[in-house]
Tab-separated table of C-alpha atoms in Angstrom:
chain	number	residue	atom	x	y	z
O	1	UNK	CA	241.561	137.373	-167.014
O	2	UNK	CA	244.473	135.515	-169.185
O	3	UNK	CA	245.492	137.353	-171.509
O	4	UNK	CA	245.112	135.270	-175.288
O	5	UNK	CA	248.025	137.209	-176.962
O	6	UNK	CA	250.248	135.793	-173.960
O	7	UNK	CA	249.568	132.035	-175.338
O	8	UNK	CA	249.849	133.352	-179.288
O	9	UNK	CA	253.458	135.246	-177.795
O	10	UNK	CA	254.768	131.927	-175.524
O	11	UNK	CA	253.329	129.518	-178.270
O	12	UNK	CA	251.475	127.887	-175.370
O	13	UNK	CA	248.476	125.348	-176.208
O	14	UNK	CA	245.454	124.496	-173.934
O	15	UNK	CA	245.618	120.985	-173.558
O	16	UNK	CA	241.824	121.094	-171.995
O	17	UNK	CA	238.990	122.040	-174.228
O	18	UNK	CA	237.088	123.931	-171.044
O	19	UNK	CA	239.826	126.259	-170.672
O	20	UNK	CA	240.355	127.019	-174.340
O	21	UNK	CA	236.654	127.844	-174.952
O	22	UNK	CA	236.801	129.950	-171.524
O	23	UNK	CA	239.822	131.864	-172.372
O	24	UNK	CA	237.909	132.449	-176.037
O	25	UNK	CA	234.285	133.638	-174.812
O	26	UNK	CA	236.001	135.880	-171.713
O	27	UNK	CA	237.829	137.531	-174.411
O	28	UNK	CA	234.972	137.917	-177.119
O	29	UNK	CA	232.154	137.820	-174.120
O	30	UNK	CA	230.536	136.152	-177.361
O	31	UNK	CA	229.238	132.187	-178.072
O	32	UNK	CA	231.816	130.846	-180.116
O	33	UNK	CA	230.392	129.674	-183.800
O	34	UNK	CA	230.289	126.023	-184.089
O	35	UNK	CA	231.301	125.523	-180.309
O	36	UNK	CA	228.167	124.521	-177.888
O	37	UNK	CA	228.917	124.112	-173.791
O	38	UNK	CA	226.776	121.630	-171.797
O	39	UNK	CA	227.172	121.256	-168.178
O	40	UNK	CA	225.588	118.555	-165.606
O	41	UNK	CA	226.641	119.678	-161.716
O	42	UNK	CA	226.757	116.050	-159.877
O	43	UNK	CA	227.374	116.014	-155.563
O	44	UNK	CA	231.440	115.449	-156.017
O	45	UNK	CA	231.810	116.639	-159.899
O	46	UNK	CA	230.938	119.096	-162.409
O	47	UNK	CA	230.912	117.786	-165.904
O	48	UNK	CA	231.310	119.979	-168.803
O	49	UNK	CA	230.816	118.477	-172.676
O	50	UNK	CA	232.245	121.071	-175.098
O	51	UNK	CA	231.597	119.298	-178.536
O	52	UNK	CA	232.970	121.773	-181.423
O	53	UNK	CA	231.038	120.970	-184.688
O	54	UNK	CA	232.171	123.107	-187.068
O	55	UNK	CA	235.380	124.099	-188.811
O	56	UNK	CA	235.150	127.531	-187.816
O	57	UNK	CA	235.099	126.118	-184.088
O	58	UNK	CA	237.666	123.956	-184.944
O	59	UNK	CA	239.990	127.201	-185.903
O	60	UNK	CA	239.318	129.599	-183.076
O	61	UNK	CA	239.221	126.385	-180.090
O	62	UNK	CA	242.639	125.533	-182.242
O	63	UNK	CA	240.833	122.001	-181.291
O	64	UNK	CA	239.955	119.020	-183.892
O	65	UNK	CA	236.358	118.697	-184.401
O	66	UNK	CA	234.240	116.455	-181.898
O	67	UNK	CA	233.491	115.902	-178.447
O	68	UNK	CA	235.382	116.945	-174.970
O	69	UNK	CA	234.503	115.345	-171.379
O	70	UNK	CA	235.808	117.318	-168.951
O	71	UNK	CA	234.667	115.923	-165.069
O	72	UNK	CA	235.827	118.823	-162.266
O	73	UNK	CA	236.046	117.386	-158.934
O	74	UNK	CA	238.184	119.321	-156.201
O	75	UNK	CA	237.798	116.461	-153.910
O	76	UNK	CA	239.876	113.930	-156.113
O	77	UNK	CA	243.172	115.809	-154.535
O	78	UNK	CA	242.212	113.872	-150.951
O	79	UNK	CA	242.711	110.340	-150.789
O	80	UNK	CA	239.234	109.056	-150.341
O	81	UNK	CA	238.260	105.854	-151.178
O	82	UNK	CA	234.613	106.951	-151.625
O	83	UNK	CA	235.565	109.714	-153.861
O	84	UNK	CA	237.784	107.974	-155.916
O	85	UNK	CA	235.285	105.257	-156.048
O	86	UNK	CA	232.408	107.713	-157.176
O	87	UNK	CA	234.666	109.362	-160.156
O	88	UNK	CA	235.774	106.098	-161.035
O	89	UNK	CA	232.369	104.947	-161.777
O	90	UNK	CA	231.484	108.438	-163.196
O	91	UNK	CA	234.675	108.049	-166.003
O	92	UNK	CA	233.194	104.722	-166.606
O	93	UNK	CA	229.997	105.837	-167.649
O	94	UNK	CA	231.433	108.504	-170.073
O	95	UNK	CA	234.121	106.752	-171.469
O	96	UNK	CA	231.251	104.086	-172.381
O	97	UNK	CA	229.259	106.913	-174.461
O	98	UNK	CA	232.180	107.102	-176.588
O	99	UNK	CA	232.467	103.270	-176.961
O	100	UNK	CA	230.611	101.433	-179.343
O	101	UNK	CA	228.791	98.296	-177.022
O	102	UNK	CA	229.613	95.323	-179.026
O	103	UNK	CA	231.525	92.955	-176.325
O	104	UNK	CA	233.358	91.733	-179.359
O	105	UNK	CA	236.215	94.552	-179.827
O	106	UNK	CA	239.575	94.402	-180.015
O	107	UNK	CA	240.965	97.677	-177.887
O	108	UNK	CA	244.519	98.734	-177.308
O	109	UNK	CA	245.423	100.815	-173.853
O	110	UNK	CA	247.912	103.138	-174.487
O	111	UNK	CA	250.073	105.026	-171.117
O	112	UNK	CA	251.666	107.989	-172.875
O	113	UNK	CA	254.304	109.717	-171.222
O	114	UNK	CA	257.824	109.303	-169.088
O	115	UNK	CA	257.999	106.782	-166.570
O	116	UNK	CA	260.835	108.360	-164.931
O	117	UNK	CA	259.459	112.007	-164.236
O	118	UNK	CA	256.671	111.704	-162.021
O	119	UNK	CA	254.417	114.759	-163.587
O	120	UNK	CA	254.487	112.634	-166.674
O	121	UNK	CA	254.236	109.020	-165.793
O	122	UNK	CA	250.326	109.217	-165.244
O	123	UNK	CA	249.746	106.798	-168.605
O	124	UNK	CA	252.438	104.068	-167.671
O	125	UNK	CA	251.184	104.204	-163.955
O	126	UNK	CA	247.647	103.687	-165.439
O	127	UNK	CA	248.824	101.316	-167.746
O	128	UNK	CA	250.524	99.244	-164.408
O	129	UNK	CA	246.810	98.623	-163.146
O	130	UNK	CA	245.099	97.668	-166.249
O	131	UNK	CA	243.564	94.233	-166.774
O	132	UNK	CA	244.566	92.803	-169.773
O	133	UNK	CA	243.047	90.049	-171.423
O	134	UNK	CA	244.369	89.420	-174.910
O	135	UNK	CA	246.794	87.048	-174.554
O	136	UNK	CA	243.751	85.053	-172.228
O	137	UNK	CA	242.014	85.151	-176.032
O	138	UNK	CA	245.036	83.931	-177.524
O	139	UNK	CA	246.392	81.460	-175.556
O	140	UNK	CA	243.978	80.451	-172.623
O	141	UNK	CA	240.807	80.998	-173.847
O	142	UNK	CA	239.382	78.603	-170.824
O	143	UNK	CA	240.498	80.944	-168.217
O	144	UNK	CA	238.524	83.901	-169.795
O	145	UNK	CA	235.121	84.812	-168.246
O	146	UNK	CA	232.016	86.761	-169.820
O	147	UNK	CA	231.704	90.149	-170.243
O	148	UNK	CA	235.699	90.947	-170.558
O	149	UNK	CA	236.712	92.135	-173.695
O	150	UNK	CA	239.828	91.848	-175.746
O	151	UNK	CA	242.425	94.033	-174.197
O	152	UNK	CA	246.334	94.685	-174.255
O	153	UNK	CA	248.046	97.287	-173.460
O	154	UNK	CA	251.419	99.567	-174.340
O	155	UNK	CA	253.700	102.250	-172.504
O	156	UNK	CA	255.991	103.455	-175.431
O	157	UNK	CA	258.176	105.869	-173.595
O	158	UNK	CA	258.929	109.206	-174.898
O	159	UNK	CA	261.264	110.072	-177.960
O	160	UNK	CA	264.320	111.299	-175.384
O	161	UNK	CA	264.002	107.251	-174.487
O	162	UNK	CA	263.561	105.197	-177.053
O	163	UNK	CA	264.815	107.502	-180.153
O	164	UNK	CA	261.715	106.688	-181.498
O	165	UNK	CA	258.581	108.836	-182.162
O	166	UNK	CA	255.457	107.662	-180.241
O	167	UNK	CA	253.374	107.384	-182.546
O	168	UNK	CA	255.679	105.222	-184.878
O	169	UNK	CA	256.366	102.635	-182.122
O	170	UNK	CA	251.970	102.710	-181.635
O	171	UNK	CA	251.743	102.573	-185.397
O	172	UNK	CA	253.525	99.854	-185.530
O	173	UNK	CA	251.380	97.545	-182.695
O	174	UNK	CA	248.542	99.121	-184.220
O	175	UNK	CA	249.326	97.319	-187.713
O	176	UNK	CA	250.211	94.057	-185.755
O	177	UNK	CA	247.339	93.820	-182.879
O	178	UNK	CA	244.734	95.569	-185.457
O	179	UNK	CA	242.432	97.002	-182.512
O	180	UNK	CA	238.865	98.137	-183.492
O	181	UNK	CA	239.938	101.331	-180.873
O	182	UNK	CA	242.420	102.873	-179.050
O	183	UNK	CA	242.362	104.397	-175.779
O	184	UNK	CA	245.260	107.119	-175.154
O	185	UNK	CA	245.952	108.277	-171.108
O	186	UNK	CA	248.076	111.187	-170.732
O	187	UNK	CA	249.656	113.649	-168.514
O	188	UNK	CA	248.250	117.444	-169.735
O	189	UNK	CA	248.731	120.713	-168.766
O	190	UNK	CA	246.553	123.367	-167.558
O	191	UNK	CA	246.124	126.669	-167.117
O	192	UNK	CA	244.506	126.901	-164.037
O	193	UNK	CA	246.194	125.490	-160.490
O	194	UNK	CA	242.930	124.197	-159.176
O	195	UNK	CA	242.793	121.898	-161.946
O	196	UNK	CA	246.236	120.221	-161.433
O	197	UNK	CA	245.218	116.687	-160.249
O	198	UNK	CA	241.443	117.018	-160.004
O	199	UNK	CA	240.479	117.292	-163.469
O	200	UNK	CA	239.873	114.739	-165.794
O	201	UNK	CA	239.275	115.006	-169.892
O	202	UNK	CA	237.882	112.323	-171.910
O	203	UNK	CA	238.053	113.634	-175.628
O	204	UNK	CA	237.392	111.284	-179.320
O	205	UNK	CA	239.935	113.200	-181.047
O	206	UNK	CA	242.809	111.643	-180.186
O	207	UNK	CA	245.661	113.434	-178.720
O	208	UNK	CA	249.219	115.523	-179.375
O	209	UNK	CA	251.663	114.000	-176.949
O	210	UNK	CA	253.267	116.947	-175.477
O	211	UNK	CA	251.578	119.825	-177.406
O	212	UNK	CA	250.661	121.039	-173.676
O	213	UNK	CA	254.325	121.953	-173.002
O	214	UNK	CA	255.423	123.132	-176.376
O	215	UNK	CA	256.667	119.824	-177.724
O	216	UNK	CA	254.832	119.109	-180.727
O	217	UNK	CA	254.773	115.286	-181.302
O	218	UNK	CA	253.306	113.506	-184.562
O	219	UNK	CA	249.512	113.557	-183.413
O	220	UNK	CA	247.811	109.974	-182.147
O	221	UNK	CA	244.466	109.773	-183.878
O	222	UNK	CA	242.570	108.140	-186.462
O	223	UNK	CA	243.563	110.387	-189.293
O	224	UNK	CA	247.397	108.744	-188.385
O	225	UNK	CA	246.476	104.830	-187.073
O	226	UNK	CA	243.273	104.460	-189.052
O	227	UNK	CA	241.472	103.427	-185.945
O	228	UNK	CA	239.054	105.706	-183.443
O	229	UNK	CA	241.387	106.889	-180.759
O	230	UNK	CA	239.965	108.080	-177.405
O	231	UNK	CA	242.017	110.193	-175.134
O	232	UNK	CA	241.771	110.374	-171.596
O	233	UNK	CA	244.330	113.358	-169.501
O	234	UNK	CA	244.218	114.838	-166.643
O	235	UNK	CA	246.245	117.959	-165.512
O	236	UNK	CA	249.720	117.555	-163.778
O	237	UNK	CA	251.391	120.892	-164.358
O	238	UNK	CA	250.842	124.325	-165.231
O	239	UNK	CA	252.779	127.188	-167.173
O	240	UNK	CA	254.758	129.296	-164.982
O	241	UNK	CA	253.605	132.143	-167.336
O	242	UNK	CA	250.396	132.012	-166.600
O	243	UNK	CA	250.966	132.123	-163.062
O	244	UNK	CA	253.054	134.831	-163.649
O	245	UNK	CA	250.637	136.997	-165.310
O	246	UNK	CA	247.831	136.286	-162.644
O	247	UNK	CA	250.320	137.349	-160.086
O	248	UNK	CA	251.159	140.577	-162.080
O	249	UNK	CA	247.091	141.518	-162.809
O	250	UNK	CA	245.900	140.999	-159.101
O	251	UNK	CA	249.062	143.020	-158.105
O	252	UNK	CA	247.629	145.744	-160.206
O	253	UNK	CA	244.222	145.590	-158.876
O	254	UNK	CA	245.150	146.051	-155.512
O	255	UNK	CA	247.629	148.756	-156.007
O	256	UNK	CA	244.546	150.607	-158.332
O	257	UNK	CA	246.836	150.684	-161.545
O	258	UNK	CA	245.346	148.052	-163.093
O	259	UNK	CA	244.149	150.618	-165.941
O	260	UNK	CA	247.363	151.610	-166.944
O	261	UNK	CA	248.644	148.221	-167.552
O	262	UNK	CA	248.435	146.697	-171.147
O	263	UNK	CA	249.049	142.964	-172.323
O	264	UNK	CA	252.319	143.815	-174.661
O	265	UNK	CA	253.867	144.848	-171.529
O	266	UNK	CA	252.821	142.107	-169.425
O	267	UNK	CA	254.069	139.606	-172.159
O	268	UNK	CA	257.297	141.046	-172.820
O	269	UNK	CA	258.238	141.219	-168.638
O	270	UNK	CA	257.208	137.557	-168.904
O	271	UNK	CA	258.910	136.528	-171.552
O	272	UNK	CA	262.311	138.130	-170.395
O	273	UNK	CA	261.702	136.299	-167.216
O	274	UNK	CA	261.273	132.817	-168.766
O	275	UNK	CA	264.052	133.531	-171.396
O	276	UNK	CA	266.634	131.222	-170.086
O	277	UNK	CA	263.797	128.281	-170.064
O	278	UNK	CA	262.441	129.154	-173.726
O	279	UNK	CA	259.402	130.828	-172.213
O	280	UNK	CA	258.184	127.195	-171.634
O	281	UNK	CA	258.431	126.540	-167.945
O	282	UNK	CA	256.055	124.368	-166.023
O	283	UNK	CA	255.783	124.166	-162.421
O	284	UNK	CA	253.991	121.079	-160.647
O	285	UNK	CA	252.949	120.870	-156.733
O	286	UNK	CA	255.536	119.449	-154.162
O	287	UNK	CA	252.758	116.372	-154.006
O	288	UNK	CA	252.684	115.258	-157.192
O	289	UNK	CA	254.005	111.947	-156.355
O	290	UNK	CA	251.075	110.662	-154.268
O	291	UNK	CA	248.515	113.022	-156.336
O	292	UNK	CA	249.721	110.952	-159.682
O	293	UNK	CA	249.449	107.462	-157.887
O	294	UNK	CA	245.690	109.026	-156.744
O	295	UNK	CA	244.768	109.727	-160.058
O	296	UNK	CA	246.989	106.685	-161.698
O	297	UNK	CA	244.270	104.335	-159.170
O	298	UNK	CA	241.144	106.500	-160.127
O	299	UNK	CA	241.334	106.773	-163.829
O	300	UNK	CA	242.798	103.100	-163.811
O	301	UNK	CA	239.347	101.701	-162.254
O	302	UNK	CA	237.314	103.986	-164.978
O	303	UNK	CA	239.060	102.333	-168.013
O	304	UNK	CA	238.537	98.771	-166.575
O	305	UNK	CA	234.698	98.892	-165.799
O	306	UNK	CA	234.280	100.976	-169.016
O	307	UNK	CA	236.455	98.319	-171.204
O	308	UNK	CA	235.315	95.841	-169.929
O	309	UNK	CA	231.160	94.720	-168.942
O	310	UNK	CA	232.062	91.940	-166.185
O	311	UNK	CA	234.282	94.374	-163.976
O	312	UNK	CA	232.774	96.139	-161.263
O	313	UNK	CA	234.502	98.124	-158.424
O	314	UNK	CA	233.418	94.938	-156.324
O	315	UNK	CA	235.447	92.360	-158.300
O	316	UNK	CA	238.048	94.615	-159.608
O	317	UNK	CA	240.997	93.367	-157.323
O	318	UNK	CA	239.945	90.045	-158.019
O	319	UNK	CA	241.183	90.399	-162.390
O	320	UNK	CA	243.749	92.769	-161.063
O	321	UNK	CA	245.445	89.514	-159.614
């Protein structure tokens, strides 16, 4: 079991809700106050809604208050067109829970995220297979057909880019495009491997670009653009140090010393280790480039039949034209 002291030490946030309230009840083997779990096991996915309520939740998750859709499915690593297909349609449906079902919204995609480093260029890849309709509202309103809504779309870059913050440049189209909602896709971090490239979050709290890997950004939510913000993230890296430490507990266990070992130690070897990296290293699998344009496709299809009514996985090539 982590170790939460390790995360206080390395100043490492949980980017998924699911792990943060695991890491949390494993240590207290209590309920957390003001947190409740609800779980629905599907054939290819397990869903898990943990919705924190309270603001003593709120503290001990280190989480905003609302709700966080997390769909598990191991099979999203293979390239399957039925599986994709299947947790494409299953993103749809809870992505439209969290939309209100007026056809008559205004909605702004947003790809968080660095184009040119693969772990990280999940949003603009997303963003590259969106269908966008806006400027059919604006300027061709004959070519539009029922049931698609009023959507454009934005890939801001990252401050080491553009100079700018990312949530000044979204600000800014925000003010401009006035959206009724926003819709957020990033890259996260996680602190389990299995969940590199197979899990999917769907929170309506907005989002902290790069809070995952220690760089804290100016938060994207409604408190900042005045509009809902839903964000939708999905694992591409992990923290070396929490490989690390898994590595040095099951070494333990086998060699029957495990109850001589305590977490200041563990943290300290660690964080000597990582020193020349800041104790912030991430590590990503030798297949992230086709495991990105995977999940790039899958969440892609979600956002379209959620956004928009007319779109089905049928006819979804034919808009993408």
């Amino acid at each position: 079991m982590n170790s939460p002291s390790l995360y206080q030490q390395l100043g490492i946030n949980l980017d998924l809700a699911l792990e943060a309230h695991e890491l949390l009840r494993g240590a207290t083997g209590q309920e957390i106050p003001g947190v409740r779990e609800d779980k629905e096991e599907l054939p290819n996915a397990t869903v898990t809604t943990v919705t924190i309520f309270s603001p003593e939740g709120a503290r001990m998750m280190n989480k905003p208050l609302g709700k966080y859709i997390t769909i598990e499915a191991p099979n999203l690593r293979i390239i399957d067109p039925e599986i994709q297909s299947e947790i494409s349609n299953l993103l749809a449906r809870k992505l439209q829970e969290l939309i209100p079902a007026s056809e008559q919204l205004n909605i702004l995609l947003v790809g968080l995220g660095n184009w040119n480093a693969t772990p990280d260029a999940l949003g603009p890849k997303v963003i590259g297979q969106s269908v966008v309709t806006r400027h059919l509202y604006n300027y061709a309103p004959e070519a539009l057909t029922p049931g698609l809504r009023s959507v454009c779309a934005l890939a801001p870059g990252v401050l080491g880019i553009t100079g700018i913050e990312t949530a000044e440049i979204i600000r800014g189209v925000v003010e401009k495009v006035r959206p009724n909602i926003m819709v957020v896709v990033d890259a996260l971090a996680a602190k389990s491997i299995d969940r590199i490239g197979s899990t999917i979050q769907i929170a309506d709290t907005g989002i902290s670009p790069g809070s995952g890997v220690g760089n804290q950004r100016v938060g994207i939510n409604q408190e900042t653009m005045g509009i809902p913000v839903i964000a939708i993230g999905c694992p591409t890296v992990v923290h070396a140090a929490i490989i690390m430490e898994e590595v040095i507990l099951k070494l333990f266990q086998e060699l029957n010393m495990y109850q001589g070992l305590r977490p200041p130690i563990i943290n300290d070897v660690i964080s000597n280790v990582l020193s020349p990296f800041g104790g912030s290293l991430t590590v990503t699998p030798k297949e992230i480039d086709s495991m990105v344009e995977n999940l790039a496709k899958t969440i892609a299809r979600g956002i379209n039949q959620a956004l928009h009514p007319s779109v089905t996985p049928s006819n979804l090539s034919y808009y993408l034209q």
